[in-house]
Amino acid sequence: MMLTQKRRNLIERYVNQHELCRVNELCKLTSTSESTIRRDLIQMENQGLIKRVHGGAQSVKNFSRDVSQHIRFNINHDAKIAIARYAVQKFVHAGDYIFIDAGTTTYEMVPFITKIPHVTIITNGIETALCSLNHGIETLLIGGKVKDDTHAAVGQSALEQIKAMNFAASFVGVNGIDYNGNLTTPDPEEAAIKKAEITQAGHAYVLADTSKIGERNFAVFDNIKDVVVVTNRLNLSQKKALPAKVNLEEVQE
Amino acid sequence: MMLTQKRRNLIERYVNQHELCRVNELCKLTSTSESTIRRDLIQMENQGLIKRVHGGAQSVKNFSRDVSQHIRFNINHDAKIAIARYAVQKFVHAGDYIFIDAGTTTYEMVPFITKIPHVTIITNGIETALCSLNHGIETLLIGGKVKDDTHAAVGQSALEQIKAMNFAASFVGVNGIDYNGNLTTPDPEEAAIKKAEITQAGHAYVLADTSKIGERNFAVFDNIKDVVVVTNRLNLSQKKALPAKVNLEEVQE
DNA sequence: TCATTTTCGTTCATAAATATTCAAATTTAT
DNA sequence: ATAAATTTGAATATTTATGAACGAAAATGA
């Protein structure tokens, strides 16, 4: 007689490999009775390991507990890392309290910050906070209603929390920078948050890869004259899409 | 007769090498009785070195496991899921605004909440918030200083955010419930948060697997007379460790 | 639709594993 | 060295896992 747990492991593997299978198959596989298999399947369903269907069991590929995928699989990933590393190395100093905006580019800054001692990260991004903690960095989280697409905390309460603090520097993400130098993002609530992040910071840095240059979105939260734009190398047409007197930091990849 | 600690080391190594093994094997390996092996396994499980299964023991160290599987190897994981499911099915209703405390047992409630329409989750746990979002649930995050061990947001700002809300129900984790019925946790800051969670809720539920019964920690945040305790089935000695008039919900696994 | 077949849930007896208790042995502290 | 505390193994009580039996529910096919 096999150990119960070993049998369950066998069942889980078999169901996952076959996507769908019958109770009989599992009886043969494990040399046990139907009763036992049914009991196993009930328990495993309760644990969310499989899904029971009439006649057998079905696999459930459940990635929903994982750290969300859109952080790992996003466009321009290498450029974003380069920009993030540059921003940390040049603009983050020991002992700083810095705000890191929710977003994929700013998220990439976190691992590099471990090299700078005694930094405290304030963020409204859930993944950013989690990553920061996992790197052993002191972390302050801004709360509020969390947007289901960007996972950013927004709203009145979030605004008030930010306005009660002052940061050495803020690192802000952006969806578009238009020809007037307006910094834009689709959601007005997120725009309000970004505006506050910039206001409360001694220095404000906007991180934007080239795909953002020349784009416009609904909500304007500031203008590049008030911030430093950190981006990768721009070609001529991209430079023409921006105002002449930009405070630009071009990262050489 | 072998040194106790040496025997435990042997057991740990053997379990890790074999991934899963029976009690008899360990008896032969160490030339001791079943009683001793069982006692060892109980202690080692409490230390998180192994996981006990009916008939033997299982390794908790497997580097090929993904994130969701790591959660499954927490102590008393199955009991936590059973308690969480029961709490959701019995105490969460359509349209509710509910507070879910940071913690592993309360975390397990989230997947079950998808079956109840239009629930809004308020939480101070980062992982809980992320899981909630990934399941498409409306999520409000409490911000504050995030503790690096429990990943719970705490502090004055967090307290104020909680006190500005009212919940249909709060589901609170606990580290110990002592013989006076005091609900305890090691960190006073977390205790303050839990206290507020309970105060702001129409109904307060404390989720506690059996390992918490009879334990005491530094900070007391409330007493069981003010809450409903949801736990799995208690044996006699555990019941004796609690006051007589407990508002108890025992989950049958 | 109805009858047939298959699958499912429940119950029960049995066997295996676990928990509990207690006395003896061992270790630790004074 | 002696008492107290801890650890151990065996005995016994309790819990859990299993397989078979049987009626209920669901799928199948005419």
XYZ file of C-alpha atoms (C1' of nucleotides) in Angstrom:
566
model
C 0.000 0.000 0.000
C 1.319 3.313 -1.099
C 1.597 6.367 1.134
C -1.499 8.518 0.788
C 0.456 11.629 -0.027
C 2.480 9.839 -2.670
C -0.703 8.688 -4.343
C -2.048 12.221 -4.364
C 1.174 13.489 -5.899
C 0.856 10.834 -8.587
C -2.719 11.857 -9.280
C -1.835 15.526 -9.488
C 0.969 14.893 -11.937
C -1.157 12.570 -14.066
C -4.083 14.982 -14.218
C -1.860 17.887 -15.100
C -0.141 15.915 -17.850
C -3.375 14.610 -19.337
C -5.448 17.760 -18.797
C -8.484 15.501 -18.283
C -8.779 11.903 -17.177
C -11.229 9.314 -15.848
C -11.501 7.838 -12.390
C -10.678 4.339 -13.723
C -7.371 5.492 -15.085
C -6.413 6.808 -11.682
C -7.531 3.534 -10.031
C -5.208 1.578 -12.324
C -2.421 4.106 -11.937
C -2.449 3.859 -8.176
C -3.895 0.350 -7.657
C -6.652 1.544 -5.357
C -10.421 1.478 -5.309
C -12.795 3.998 -6.784
C -13.792 5.118 -3.306
C -10.258 6.092 -2.510
C -9.759 7.965 -5.740
C -13.004 9.838 -5.277
C -12.022 10.820 -1.779
C -8.646 11.990 -3.040
C -10.242 14.028 -5.791
C -12.643 15.692 -3.363
C -9.798 16.748 -1.109
C -7.626 17.861 -3.968
C -10.460 19.911 -5.370
C -10.900 21.578 -1.985
C -7.250 22.482 -2.083
C -7.659 23.869 -5.562
C -5.216 21.382 -7.076
C -7.631 19.940 -9.622
C -11.176 20.419 -10.791
C -13.633 17.567 -10.557
C -15.886 16.824 -13.533
C -18.385 14.043 -14.087
C -16.368 10.967 -14.929
C -13.012 12.172 -13.697
C -10.821 15.153 -13.049
C -9.463 18.130 -14.914
C -6.301 20.126 -14.434
C -6.463 23.717 -13.289
C -3.534 25.786 -14.415
C -3.818 28.489 -11.865
C -1.255 31.226 -12.213
C -3.410 33.690 -10.411
C -1.530 33.357 -7.134
C 1.727 34.251 -8.788
C 3.212 37.684 -8.951
C 1.438 39.101 -11.937
C 2.905 38.353 -15.277
C 2.758 41.803 -16.763
C 5.818 42.761 -14.765
C 7.891 39.976 -16.245
C 6.663 40.022 -19.793
C 6.545 43.585 -20.957
C 7.868 45.368 -23.990
C 11.216 47.143 -24.095
C 12.319 45.229 -21.026
C 16.046 45.671 -21.609
C 15.721 49.387 -22.232
C 13.691 49.768 -19.052
C 16.330 48.010 -16.999
C 19.039 50.215 -18.447
C 17.062 53.341 -17.656
C 16.269 52.089 -14.155
C 19.879 51.278 -13.358
C 21.046 54.646 -14.587
C 18.444 56.457 -12.503
C 19.476 54.611 -9.345
C 23.210 55.022 -9.852
C 23.014 58.705 -10.655
C 20.134 60.010 -8.525
C 19.733 57.800 -5.425
C 22.002 58.429 -2.442
C 22.642 56.708 0.869
C 19.993 57.429 3.488
C 17.477 58.826 0.958
C 13.728 58.566 1.264
C 12.610 58.113 -2.330
C 9.239 57.674 -3.962
C 8.976 55.006 -6.622
C 5.845 55.246 -8.729
C 3.856 52.149 -9.650
C 4.876 50.931 -13.095
C 7.120 48.545 -14.939
C 10.077 50.839 -15.595
C 10.292 52.225 -12.085
C 9.851 48.679 -10.721
C 13.154 47.727 -12.295
C 14.970 50.242 -10.104
C 14.417 48.216 -6.936
C 17.095 45.516 -7.319
C 19.751 48.153 -7.970
C 18.842 50.064 -4.828
C 20.176 47.231 -2.651
C 23.653 48.522 -3.496
C 22.914 51.875 -1.854
C 22.753 51.737 1.946
C 19.826 52.782 4.141
C 17.429 53.821 1.437
C 13.711 53.896 2.267
C 11.315 53.274 -0.589
C 7.853 54.799 -0.602
C 5.602 53.411 -3.321
C 2.007 53.083 -4.427
C 2.774 49.952 -6.482
C 2.052 46.572 -4.936
C 4.617 44.661 -6.930
C 7.184 47.338 -6.263
C 6.566 47.114 -2.514
C 6.794 43.317 -2.558
C 10.016 43.376 -4.560
C 11.466 45.999 -2.255
C 10.683 43.915 0.834
C 12.123 40.816 -0.740
C 15.335 42.729 -1.298
C 15.424 43.716 2.365
C 14.738 47.391 1.744
C 12.788 49.515 4.219
C 9.399 49.996 2.613
C 6.478 52.378 3.071
C 3.349 51.572 1.153
C 0.770 54.118 0.032
C -2.715 52.684 0.419
C -5.919 53.360 -1.447
C -8.162 51.874 -4.073
C -6.004 49.617 -6.215
C -6.482 49.760 -9.976
C -6.903 46.297 -11.432
C -4.864 47.009 -14.567
C -1.828 48.870 -13.247
C -2.015 47.672 -9.619
C -1.440 51.252 -8.490
C -3.054 52.641 -5.351
C -5.045 55.794 -6.140
C -7.769 57.981 -4.647
C -8.209 60.683 -2.064
C -6.706 58.715 0.813
C -3.616 57.872 -1.223
C -3.217 61.521 -2.151
C -3.387 62.589 1.475
C -0.789 60.033 2.511
C 1.605 61.300 -0.137
C 1.015 64.942 0.749
C 1.974 64.172 4.345
C 5.511 63.253 3.272
C 8.548 64.762 1.635
C 10.939 62.781 -0.503
C 14.531 63.393 -1.522
C 13.501 62.303 -4.986
C 10.516 60.879 -6.855
C 10.826 58.494 -9.790
C 7.707 58.644 -11.884
C 6.468 56.573 -14.795
C 4.668 58.086 -17.757
C 2.571 56.861 -20.684
C 3.226 59.708 -23.051
C 5.268 62.902 -23.472
C 3.824 65.127 -26.174
C 5.352 67.854 -28.330
C 4.498 70.504 -25.735
C 6.362 68.533 -23.101
C 3.196 67.543 -21.305
C 3.492 64.391 -19.211
C 0.380 62.289 -19.771
C -1.294 59.092 -18.558
C -4.747 57.666 -19.379
C -6.318 57.752 -15.920
C -7.010 61.071 -14.156
C -6.792 59.446 -10.741
C -3.307 58.139 -11.452
C -2.407 61.530 -12.887
C -3.380 63.190 -9.615
C -1.139 60.782 -7.717
C 1.810 61.399 -10.032
C 1.320 65.143 -9.679
C 1.509 64.815 -5.899
C 4.576 62.562 -6.091
C 6.365 65.286 -8.026
C 5.184 68.129 -5.776
C 6.405 66.455 -2.599
C 9.849 65.630 -3.979
C 13.047 67.622 -3.817
C 13.921 66.294 -7.278
C 11.527 64.671 -9.704
C 12.654 62.207 -12.368
C 10.443 60.833 -15.107
C 11.509 57.482 -16.527
C 10.392 56.934 -20.115
C 11.633 54.596 -22.794
C 11.481 55.746 -26.408
C 8.046 54.238 -27.023
C 6.553 56.977 -24.847
C 8.016 59.903 -26.768
C 5.471 61.773 -28.877
C 2.523 59.913 -27.339
C -0.465 61.705 -25.797
C -2.954 60.408 -23.256
C -6.078 61.866 -21.711
C -4.747 63.203 -18.425
C -1.855 65.670 -18.152
C -0.126 65.681 -14.769
C 2.854 67.976 -15.310
C 5.313 69.367 -17.836
C 8.905 68.360 -18.496
C 10.102 71.819 -17.513
C 9.562 70.770 -13.879
C 11.336 67.416 -14.052
C 14.337 65.537 -15.364
C 13.477 63.026 -18.081
C 15.545 59.836 -18.048
C 15.312 57.917 -21.299
C 17.404 55.841 -23.677
C 19.040 57.234 -26.776
C 16.648 59.186 -28.962
C 16.807 59.409 -32.732
C 16.360 62.685 -34.553
C 12.621 62.451 -35.166
C 12.047 61.624 -31.515
C 14.059 64.658 -30.447
C 12.020 66.839 -32.725
C 8.888 65.533 -31.035
C 9.978 67.209 -27.816
C 10.408 70.884 -26.878
C 13.876 72.314 -27.334
C 14.838 72.966 -23.715
C 14.335 69.537 -22.170
C 16.214 68.466 -19.100
C 17.212 65.174 -20.663
C 19.334 62.284 -19.413
C 20.055 59.859 -22.223
C 21.156 56.424 -21.098
C 23.720 54.773 -23.357
C 22.843 51.102 -23.551
C 21.574 5.617 22.259
C 22.067 8.429 19.864
C 21.989 12.094 20.751
C 18.527 13.549 20.206
C 19.722 16.349 17.994
C 21.844 13.990 15.931
C 18.802 11.813 15.359
C 16.772 14.773 14.225
C 19.490 15.801 11.808
C 19.486 12.278 10.397
C 15.743 12.399 9.969
C 15.854 15.761 8.270
C 18.526 14.662 5.841
C 16.715 11.418 5.064
C 13.382 13.139 4.485
C 14.952 15.743 2.253
C 16.750 13.108 0.206
C 13.709 10.913 -0.198
C 11.170 13.721 -0.570
C 8.612 11.509 1.181
C 9.046 8.590 3.554
C 7.275 6.409 6.097
C 7.592 6.403 9.854
C 8.952 2.810 9.859
C 11.819 3.781 7.629
C 12.840 6.411 10.136
C 12.518 3.916 12.999
C 14.932 1.567 11.267
C 17.227 4.412 10.264
C 17.604 5.642 13.833
C 16.909 2.429 15.788
C 14.231 4.036 17.910
C 10.567 3.471 18.573
C 7.642 4.880 16.665
C 6.774 7.091 19.626
C 10.112 8.819 19.457
C 9.954 9.330 15.726
C 6.473 10.762 15.973
C 7.556 13.148 18.681
C 10.505 14.210 16.568
C 8.319 14.757 13.544
C 5.846 16.863 15.513
C 8.618 19.137 16.748
C 10.284 19.321 13.367
C 7.015 20.223 11.741
C 6.501 23.037 14.230
C 9.933 24.300 13.282
C 8.986 24.105 9.631
C 11.746 21.596 8.847
C 9.418 18.961 7.403
C 5.758 18.470 6.698
C 3.937 15.613 8.333
C 1.594 13.482 6.272
C -0.463 10.492 7.338
C 1.969 7.595 7.428
C 5.179 9.554 7.310
C 6.860 12.824 6.522
C 7.480 14.989 3.514
C 10.290 17.340 2.606
C 9.509 21.027 2.437
C 12.619 21.860 0.475
C 12.119 21.487 -3.202
C 13.668 24.094 -5.381
C 11.662 23.145 -8.420
C 8.472 24.342 -6.792
C 6.800 27.537 -7.914
C 5.406 30.312 -5.779
C 1.957 28.855 -5.304
C 3.407 25.550 -4.216
C 5.576 27.212 -1.614
C 2.449 28.517 0.019
C 1.113 24.972 0.157
C 3.989 23.901 2.341
C 3.260 26.272 5.159
C 2.541 24.670 8.492
C -1.035 23.422 8.792
C -1.804 24.521 5.282
C -4.709 22.163 4.726
C -6.370 23.186 7.963
C -5.920 26.838 7.036
C -7.657 26.307 3.715
C -10.548 24.494 5.375
C -10.960 27.272 7.927
C -10.721 29.937 5.235
C -13.301 28.301 3.015
C -15.705 27.865 5.895
C -15.331 31.488 6.919
C -16.084 32.699 3.408
C -19.042 30.407 2.826
C -20.665 31.166 6.124
C -19.818 34.792 6.815
C -19.250 36.640 3.524
C -22.271 37.876 1.600
C -22.850 39.456 -1.803
C -22.025 43.161 -1.890
C -20.072 43.099 1.388
C -17.119 45.307 2.190
C -14.885 43.025 4.235
C -11.510 43.496 5.882
C -8.996 40.700 5.450
C -6.036 40.890 7.804
C -2.515 40.208 6.571
C -1.566 36.585 7.290
C -1.434 33.133 5.784
C -4.777 31.787 7.001
C -6.784 34.836 6.006
C -4.937 34.906 2.677
C -6.470 31.560 1.804
C -9.937 33.121 1.919
C -9.361 35.128 -1.234
C -9.816 32.447 -3.918
C -13.122 31.391 -2.382
C -14.454 34.949 -2.414
C -14.609 34.899 -6.218
C -17.727 32.775 -5.864
C -19.537 35.587 -4.013
C -20.524 38.539 -6.220
C -19.539 42.169 -5.740
C -17.408 41.797 -2.656
C -14.841 44.502 -1.914
C -11.741 43.440 -0.008
C -9.893 45.856 2.228
C -6.538 44.545 3.416
C -3.223 45.550 4.950
C -1.464 42.509 3.474
C 0.474 42.938 0.259
C 0.167 39.350 -0.887
C -3.504 39.344 -0.020
C -4.079 42.462 -2.106
C -2.179 41.030 -5.045
C -4.068 37.743 -4.888
C -7.345 39.603 -4.640
C -6.560 41.707 -7.720
C -5.471 38.666 -9.672
C -8.821 37.098 -8.923
C -10.591 40.165 -10.244
C -11.863 41.330 -6.871
C -12.336 45.018 -6.038
C -9.448 45.827 -3.700
C -8.647 48.584 -1.248
C -5.178 48.587 0.212
C -4.222 49.991 3.588
C -0.861 51.717 3.370
C 1.814 52.291 5.964
C 5.191 51.024 7.039
C 5.432 47.435 5.827
C 6.890 44.872 8.205
C 9.578 42.821 6.539
C 8.589 39.535 8.160
C 4.813 39.506 7.907
C 4.477 41.975 5.011
C 1.719 43.720 6.925
C 1.214 47.485 6.726
C 1.277 49.037 10.190
C 1.704 52.408 11.863
C -0.267 55.548 12.591
C -1.244 56.264 9.009
C -2.535 52.716 8.543
C -4.557 53.030 11.725
C -6.151 56.246 10.553
C -7.070 54.764 7.198
C -8.795 51.849 8.905
C -10.605 54.072 11.358
C -12.059 56.056 8.441
C -13.949 52.973 7.231
C -16.640 50.558 8.355
C -16.734 46.926 7.298
C -19.532 44.386 7.206
C -17.037 41.931 8.659
C -13.372 41.663 9.582
C -11.377 38.443 9.327
C -8.380 38.608 11.599
C -5.389 36.361 12.049
C -3.894 35.593 15.452
C -0.677 34.085 16.804
C -2.026 32.856 20.097
C -5.219 32.493 22.116
C -4.432 31.977 25.791
C -6.433 30.379 28.591
C -8.076 33.701 29.464
C -9.294 34.038 25.906
C -6.861 36.835 25.117
C -6.005 37.223 21.448
C -2.269 37.786 21.117
C 0.392 38.579 18.552
C 4.105 39.341 19.015
C 4.220 42.886 17.630
C 2.371 45.737 19.377
C 2.051 47.688 16.131
C 0.275 44.807 14.441
C -1.831 44.358 17.552
C -3.015 47.960 17.282
C -4.024 47.378 13.676
C -5.915 44.190 14.523
C -7.707 46.000 17.311
C -8.872 48.675 14.876
C -9.934 46.069 12.307
C -12.224 44.538 14.911
C -13.564 47.870 16.156
C -14.586 49.047 12.704
C -16.380 45.821 11.777
C -20.003 44.859 12.201
C -18.863 41.315 12.873
C -15.357 40.207 13.760
C -14.034 36.723 13.047
C -10.719 35.371 14.242
C -9.253 32.585 12.152
C -6.963 30.265 14.109
C -5.777 26.761 13.397
C -5.160 24.471 16.353
C -1.486 25.360 16.632
C -2.524 28.770 17.974
C -4.691 27.478 20.819
C -3.081 27.855 24.237
C -0.245 30.006 22.891
C 0.619 33.419 24.322
C 2.441 36.307 22.716
C 3.565 39.693 23.929
C 0.780 41.940 22.694
C -2.891 41.398 23.518
C -5.297 43.035 21.076
C -8.701 41.769 22.163
C -10.579 38.964 23.871
C -12.609 36.141 22.372
C -15.747 37.427 24.045
C -15.858 40.151 21.370
C -15.352 37.917 18.340
C -16.239 34.616 16.738
C -13.344 32.171 16.637
C -13.206 30.005 13.533
C -10.939 27.006 13.985
C -10.642 23.388 13.014
C -11.673 20.574 15.233
C -10.205 20.831 18.722
C -9.255 17.912 20.877
C -10.048 17.771 24.559
C -6.845 19.290 25.914
C -7.135 22.190 23.468
C -10.685 22.894 24.556
C -9.564 22.920 28.147
C -7.002 25.581 27.230
C -9.829 28.007 26.411
C -12.450 29.701 28.577
C -15.800 27.940 28.788
C -18.000 30.450 27.001
C -16.260 30.776 23.652
C -18.075 31.759 20.497
C -16.565 28.901 18.547
C -17.028 27.737 14.970
C -15.368 24.378 14.454
C -14.673 23.487 10.857
C -15.023 19.815 10.030
C -12.327 18.928 7.536
C -39.632 10.436 -23.609
C -38.023 6.342 -21.106
C -34.910 2.672 -20.089
C -30.091 1.512 -19.601
C -25.629 2.309 -18.203
C -22.309 4.714 -15.867
C -20.859 7.584 -12.292
C -21.522 9.488 -7.760
C -22.371 9.945 -2.748
C -23.177 7.632 1.600
C -22.599 4.286 4.937
C -20.291 0.666 7.308
C -16.781 -2.620 8.925
C -11.994 -3.257 9.081
C -7.274 -2.109 9.201
C -3.700 1.126 9.726
C -1.786 5.202 11.735
C -1.783 8.493 15.296
C -2.546 10.499 19.970
C -2.415 9.908 24.795
C -0.964 8.164 28.987
C 2.251 6.289 32.193
C 6.268 4.228 34.166
C 11.099 3.574 33.523
C 15.411 5.491 31.996
C 18.236 9.245 31.154
C 19.858 13.824 31.481
C 20.275 18.248 33.836
C 20.510 21.327 37.688
C 21.512 22.257 42.373
C 24.844 12.947 45.164
C 20.191 13.840 44.959
C 16.106 15.943 43.199
C 13.873 17.755 39.266
C 13.138 17.782 34.555
C 13.267 15.592 30.284
C 13.268 11.758 27.122
C 11.942 7.286 25.900
C 9.195 3.004 24.803
C 5.192 0.329 25.510
C 0.210 -0.009 26.204
C -4.087 1.632 25.086
C -7.531 4.826 23.168
C -8.677 7.589 19.377
C -8.568 9.003 14.757
C -8.011 8.282 9.975
C -7.798 5.686 5.602
C -9.610 2.144 2.896
C -12.677 -0.920 0.102
C -17.094 -2.827 -0.598
C -22.082 -2.396 -0.853
C -26.069 -0.004 -2.252
C -29.281 3.622 -3.523
C -29.317 8.231 -5.939
C -28.033 11.132 -9.652
C -26.323 11.976 -14.168
C -25.159 10.804 -18.859
C -26.311 8.003 -22.907
C -28.990 6.240 -26.663
C -32.985 4.582 -28.782
